[in-house]
């Protein structure tokens, strides 16, 4: 019973990571294409909160439940697909942490533009496109991890 409960929590955590990532990317992209500093400021404010509430929670839950599941199922963490999942998880984190910081900067820059009744400055666009680029490896890593969890391929 504990195994199924942990598996359920682990799957929900994976869905939250993937879903929140996709949702945040969609809303930030749509806000950016609006070219409206007030819209961007509002969306970025909510996105930062969502990342801290949902993504950060899942980031903590995933390794805890994953290690417990591997142990209960008799897998070694050195098992190929598990080791690759762990490496990809660390890679996703290495891209996600700067993304969160960039989202906070985007929010602050947009809020300052709104307060000053000014257009978005060039620094906003640099942060946005770096944020956009960093999302691809993080999102791709999470998608690959989900495939590894399902397929459990023999890797090495």
PDB file of C-alpha atoms in Angstrom:
ATOM      1  CA  UNK A   1       0.000   0.000   0.000  1.00  0.00           C
ATOM      2  CA  UNK A   2       2.822   2.450   0.835  1.00  0.00           C
ATOM      3  CA  UNK A   3       4.411   1.742  -2.558  1.00  0.00           C
ATOM      4  CA  UNK A   4       1.209   2.673  -4.411  1.00  0.00           C
ATOM      5  CA  UNK A   5       0.767   5.817  -2.319  1.00  0.00           C
ATOM      6  CA  UNK A   6       4.357   6.904  -3.036  1.00  0.00           C
ATOM      7  CA  UNK A   7       3.928   6.086  -6.715  1.00  0.00           C
ATOM      8  CA  UNK A   8       0.738   8.148  -6.833  1.00  0.00           C
ATOM      9  CA  UNK A   9       2.466  11.120  -5.174  1.00  0.00           C
ATOM     10  CA  UNK A  10       5.459  10.716  -7.502  1.00  0.00           C
ATOM     11  CA  UNK A  11       3.255  10.701 -10.610  1.00  0.00           C
ATOM     12  CA  UNK A  12       1.296  13.731  -9.385  1.00  0.00           C
ATOM     13  CA  UNK A  13       4.623  15.502  -8.738  1.00  0.00           C
ATOM     14  CA  UNK A  14       5.793  14.723 -12.270  1.00  0.00           C
ATOM     15  CA  UNK A  15       2.509  16.023 -13.669  1.00  0.00           C
ATOM     16  CA  UNK A  16       2.850  19.206 -11.607  1.00  0.00           C
ATOM     17  CA  UNK A  17       6.425  19.762 -12.846  1.00  0.00           C
ATOM     18  CA  UNK A  18       5.471  19.240 -16.473  1.00  0.00           C
ATOM     19  CA  UNK A  19       2.117  21.023 -16.269  1.00  0.00           C
ATOM     20  CA  UNK A  20       3.324  24.021 -14.315  1.00  0.00           C
ATOM     21  CA  UNK A  21       6.315  24.364 -16.633  1.00  0.00           C
ATOM     22  CA  UNK A  22       4.111  24.267 -19.725  1.00  0.00           C
ATOM     23  CA  UNK A  23       1.537  26.630 -18.201  1.00  0.00           C
ATOM     24  CA  UNK A  24       4.118  29.138 -17.058  1.00  0.00           C
ATOM     25  CA  UNK A  25       5.816  29.085 -20.461  1.00  0.00           C
ATOM     26  CA  UNK A  26       2.491  29.609 -22.252  1.00  0.00           C
ATOM     27  CA  UNK A  27       1.346  32.517 -20.080  1.00  0.00           C
ATOM     28  CA  UNK A  28       4.736  34.245 -20.080  1.00  0.00           C
ATOM     29  CA  UNK A  29       4.966  33.903 -23.864  1.00  0.00           C
ATOM     30  CA  UNK A  30       1.449  35.256 -24.386  1.00  0.00           C
ATOM     31  CA  UNK A  31       2.161  38.155 -22.013  1.00  0.00           C
ATOM     32  CA  UNK A  32       5.396  38.926 -23.862  1.00  0.00           C
ATOM     33  CA  UNK A  33       3.639  38.975 -27.233  1.00  0.00           C
ATOM     34  CA  UNK A  34       1.086  41.426 -25.836  1.00  0.00           C
ATOM     35  CA  UNK A  35       3.963  43.940 -25.590  1.00  0.00           C
ATOM     36  CA  UNK A  36       2.063  45.445 -22.668  1.00  0.00           C
ATOM     37  CA  UNK A  37       4.162  46.248 -19.607  1.00  0.00           C
ATOM     38  CA  UNK A  38       1.135  46.053 -17.255  1.00  0.00           C
ATOM     39  CA  UNK A  39       0.155  42.627 -18.639  1.00  0.00           C
ATOM     40  CA  UNK A  40       3.728  41.349 -18.444  1.00  0.00           C
ATOM     41  CA  UNK A  41       4.134  42.685 -14.887  1.00  0.00           C
ATOM     42  CA  UNK A  42       0.905  41.021 -13.752  1.00  0.00           C
ATOM     43  CA  UNK A  43       1.563  37.692 -15.418  1.00  0.00           C
ATOM     44  CA  UNK A  44       5.189  37.585 -14.253  1.00  0.00           C
ATOM     45  CA  UNK A  45       4.067  38.313 -10.685  1.00  0.00           C
ATOM     46  CA  UNK A  46       1.671  35.358 -10.765  1.00  0.00           C
ATOM     47  CA  UNK A  47       4.192  33.100 -12.537  1.00  0.00           C
ATOM     48  CA  UNK A  48       6.791  33.700  -9.827  1.00  0.00           C
ATOM     49  CA  UNK A  49       4.246  32.761  -7.161  1.00  0.00           C
ATOM     50  CA  UNK A  50       3.203  29.645  -9.106  1.00  0.00           C
ATOM     51  CA  UNK A  51       6.820  28.549  -9.477  1.00  0.00           C
ATOM     52  CA  UNK A  52       7.395  28.849  -5.740  1.00  0.00           C
ATOM     53  CA  UNK A  53       4.121  27.178  -4.725  1.00  0.00           C
ATOM     54  CA  UNK A  54       3.818  24.396  -7.292  1.00  0.00           C
ATOM     55  CA  UNK A  55       7.167  23.800  -8.972  1.00  0.00           C
ATOM     56  CA  UNK A  56       9.268  24.166  -5.830  1.00  0.00           C
ATOM     57  CA  UNK A  57       6.967  21.785  -3.936  1.00  0.00           C
ATOM     58  CA  UNK A  58       7.225  19.182  -6.692  1.00  0.00           C
ATOM     59  CA  UNK A  59      10.992  19.681  -6.868  1.00  0.00           C
ATOM     60  CA  UNK A  60      11.203  18.597  -3.222  1.00  0.00           C
ATOM     61  CA  UNK A  61       8.670  15.750  -3.486  1.00  0.00           C
ATOM     62  CA  UNK A  62      10.153  14.104  -6.594  1.00  0.00           C
ATOM     63  CA  UNK A  63      13.530  12.980  -5.267  1.00  0.00           C
ATOM     64  CA  UNK A  64      12.078  11.919  -1.904  1.00  0.00           C
ATOM     65  CA  UNK A  65       9.376   9.754  -3.473  1.00  0.00           C
ATOM     66  CA  UNK A  66      11.682   8.583  -6.270  1.00  0.00           C
ATOM     67  CA  UNK A  67      14.365   7.315  -3.896  1.00  0.00           C
ATOM     68  CA  UNK A  68      11.739   5.661  -1.685  1.00  0.00           C
ATOM     69  CA  UNK A  69      10.131   3.969  -4.705  1.00  0.00           C
ATOM     70  CA  UNK A  70      13.477   2.712  -5.993  1.00  0.00           C
ATOM     71  CA  UNK A  71      14.329   1.313  -2.581  1.00  0.00           C
ATOM     72  CA  UNK A  72      10.936  -0.354  -2.135  1.00  0.00           C
ATOM     73  CA  UNK A  73      11.076  -1.850  -5.649  1.00  0.00           C
ATOM     74  CA  UNK A  74      14.613  -3.145  -5.092  1.00  0.00           C
ATOM     75  CA  UNK A  75      16.317  -0.883  -7.633  1.00  0.00           C
ATOM     76  CA  UNK A  76      19.760   0.574  -7.125  1.00  0.00           C
ATOM     77  CA  UNK A  77      20.121   4.307  -7.718  1.00  0.00           C
ATOM     78  CA  UNK A  78      22.986   3.289 -10.019  1.00  0.00           C
ATOM     79  CA  UNK A  79      20.497   1.471 -12.297  1.00  0.00           C
ATOM     80  CA  UNK A  80      20.977   3.038 -15.749  1.00  0.00           C
ATOM     81  CA  UNK A  81      17.574   4.649 -16.223  1.00  0.00           C
ATOM     82  CA  UNK A  82      17.517   5.871 -12.614  1.00  0.00           C
ATOM     83  CA  UNK A  83      21.049   7.295 -12.792  1.00  0.00           C
ATOM     84  CA  UNK A  84      20.185   9.051 -16.060  1.00  0.00           C
ATOM     85  CA  UNK A  85      16.958  10.377 -14.508  1.00  0.00           C
ATOM     86  CA  UNK A  86      18.918  11.781 -11.579  1.00  0.00           C
ATOM     87  CA  UNK A  87      21.443  13.428 -13.924  1.00  0.00           C
ATOM     88  CA  UNK A  88      18.632  14.931 -16.003  1.00  0.00           C
ATOM     89  CA  UNK A  89      16.878  16.102 -12.836  1.00  0.00           C
ATOM     90  CA  UNK A  90      20.032  17.951 -11.786  1.00  0.00           C
ATOM     91  CA  UNK A  91      20.337  19.399 -15.305  1.00  0.00           C
ATOM     92  CA  UNK A  92      16.714  20.597 -15.183  1.00  0.00           C
ATOM     93  CA  UNK A  93      17.413  22.190 -11.789  1.00  0.00           C
ATOM     94  CA  UNK A  94      20.539  23.894 -13.125  1.00  0.00           C
ATOM     95  CA  UNK A  95      18.353  25.600 -15.733  1.00  0.00           C
ATOM     96  CA  UNK A  96      15.263  26.085 -13.547  1.00  0.00           C
ATOM     97  CA  UNK A  97      17.011  28.058 -10.772  1.00  0.00           C
ATOM     98  CA  UNK A  98      18.235  30.797 -13.133  1.00  0.00           C
ATOM     99  CA  UNK A  99      14.804  30.791 -14.820  1.00  0.00           C
ATOM    100  CA  UNK A 100      13.130  31.623 -11.509  1.00  0.00           C
ATOM    101  CA  UNK A 101      15.616  34.447 -10.937  1.00  0.00           C
ATOM    102  CA  UNK A 102      15.020  35.724 -14.496  1.00  0.00           C
ATOM    103  CA  UNK A 103      11.248  35.627 -13.935  1.00  0.00           C
ATOM    104  CA  UNK A 104      11.701  37.788 -10.835  1.00  0.00           C
ATOM    105  CA  UNK A 105      13.860  40.233 -12.813  1.00  0.00           C
ATOM    106  CA  UNK A 106      11.307  40.301 -15.659  1.00  0.00           C
ATOM    107  CA  UNK A 107       8.567  41.005 -13.112  1.00  0.00           C
ATOM    108  CA  UNK A 108      10.567  43.785 -11.471  1.00  0.00           C
ATOM    109  CA  UNK A 109      11.583  45.390 -14.776  1.00  0.00           C
ATOM    110  CA  UNK A 110       8.000  45.332 -16.047  1.00  0.00           C
ATOM    111  CA  UNK A 111       6.660  46.721 -12.756  1.00  0.00           C
ATOM    112  CA  UNK A 112       9.229  49.544 -12.878  1.00  0.00           C
ATOM    113  CA  UNK A 113       8.230  50.354 -16.468  1.00  0.00           C
ATOM    114  CA  UNK A 114       4.565  50.494 -15.431  1.00  0.00           C
ATOM    115  CA  UNK A 115       5.339  52.695 -12.412  1.00  0.00           C
ATOM    116  CA  UNK A 116       7.383  55.090 -14.578  1.00  0.00           C
ATOM    117  CA  UNK A 117       4.834  54.950 -17.407  1.00  0.00           C
ATOM    118  CA  UNK A 118       7.677  53.947 -19.742  1.00  0.00           C
ATOM    119  CA  UNK A 119       8.023  51.241 -22.385  1.00  0.00           C
ATOM    120  CA  UNK A 120       9.856  48.057 -21.530  1.00  0.00           C
ATOM    121  CA  UNK A 121      13.614  48.693 -21.649  1.00  0.00           C
ATOM    122  CA  UNK A 122      16.024  46.591 -23.742  1.00  0.00           C
ATOM    123  CA  UNK A 123      17.178  44.678 -20.636  1.00  0.00           C
ATOM    124  CA  UNK A 124      13.674  43.224 -20.338  1.00  0.00           C
ATOM    125  CA  UNK A 125      13.993  41.683 -23.821  1.00  0.00           C
ATOM    126  CA  UNK A 126      17.409  40.217 -23.035  1.00  0.00           C
ATOM    127  CA  UNK A 127      16.077  38.611 -19.862  1.00  0.00           C
ATOM    128  CA  UNK A 128      12.970  37.324 -21.647  1.00  0.00           C
ATOM    129  CA  UNK A 129      14.881  35.624 -24.464  1.00  0.00           C
ATOM    130  CA  UNK A 130      17.403  34.085 -22.037  1.00  0.00           C
ATOM    131  CA  UNK A 131      14.448  32.878 -19.957  1.00  0.00           C
ATOM    132  CA  UNK A 132      12.862  31.432 -23.100  1.00  0.00           C
ATOM    133  CA  UNK A 133      16.090  29.648 -24.131  1.00  0.00           C
ATOM    134  CA  UNK A 134      16.697  28.203 -20.647  1.00  0.00           C
ATOM    135  CA  UNK A 135      13.226  26.673 -20.621  1.00  0.00           C
ATOM    136  CA  UNK A 136      13.962  24.223 -23.433  1.00  0.00           C
ATOM    137  CA  UNK A 137      16.641  22.096 -21.729  1.00  0.00           C
ATOM    138  CA  UNK A 138      14.756  22.132 -18.416  1.00  0.00           C
ATOM    139  CA  UNK A 139      11.447  21.123 -20.024  1.00  0.00           C
ATOM    140  CA  UNK A 140      13.135  18.563 -22.282  1.00  0.00           C
ATOM    141  CA  UNK A 141      14.887  17.002 -19.299  1.00  0.00           C
ATOM    142  CA  UNK A 142      11.600  16.637 -17.404  1.00  0.00           C
ATOM    143  CA  UNK A 143       9.902  15.083 -20.429  1.00  0.00           C
ATOM    144  CA  UNK A 144      12.788  12.622 -20.835  1.00  0.00           C
ATOM    145  CA  UNK A 145      12.669  11.713 -17.136  1.00  0.00           C
ATOM    146  CA  UNK A 146       8.959  10.918 -17.444  1.00  0.00           C
ATOM    147  CA  UNK A 147       9.704   8.663 -20.420  1.00  0.00           C
ATOM    148  CA  UNK A 148      12.471   6.936 -18.429  1.00  0.00           C
ATOM    149  CA  UNK A 149      10.073   6.366 -15.505  1.00  0.00           C
ATOM    150  CA  UNK A 150       7.561   4.729 -17.847  1.00  0.00           C
ATOM    151  CA  UNK A 151       9.898   2.703 -20.093  1.00  0.00           C
ATOM    152  CA  UNK A 152      12.644   1.824 -17.575  1.00  0.00           C
ATOM    153  CA  UNK A 153      15.015   0.999 -20.447  1.00  0.00           C
ATOM    154  CA  UNK A 154      18.228  -0.960 -20.018  1.00  0.00           C
ATOM    155  CA  UNK A 155      20.847   1.744 -20.540  1.00  0.00           C
ATOM    156  CA  UNK A 156      24.070   0.492 -18.928  1.00  0.00           C
TER     157      UNK A 156
END
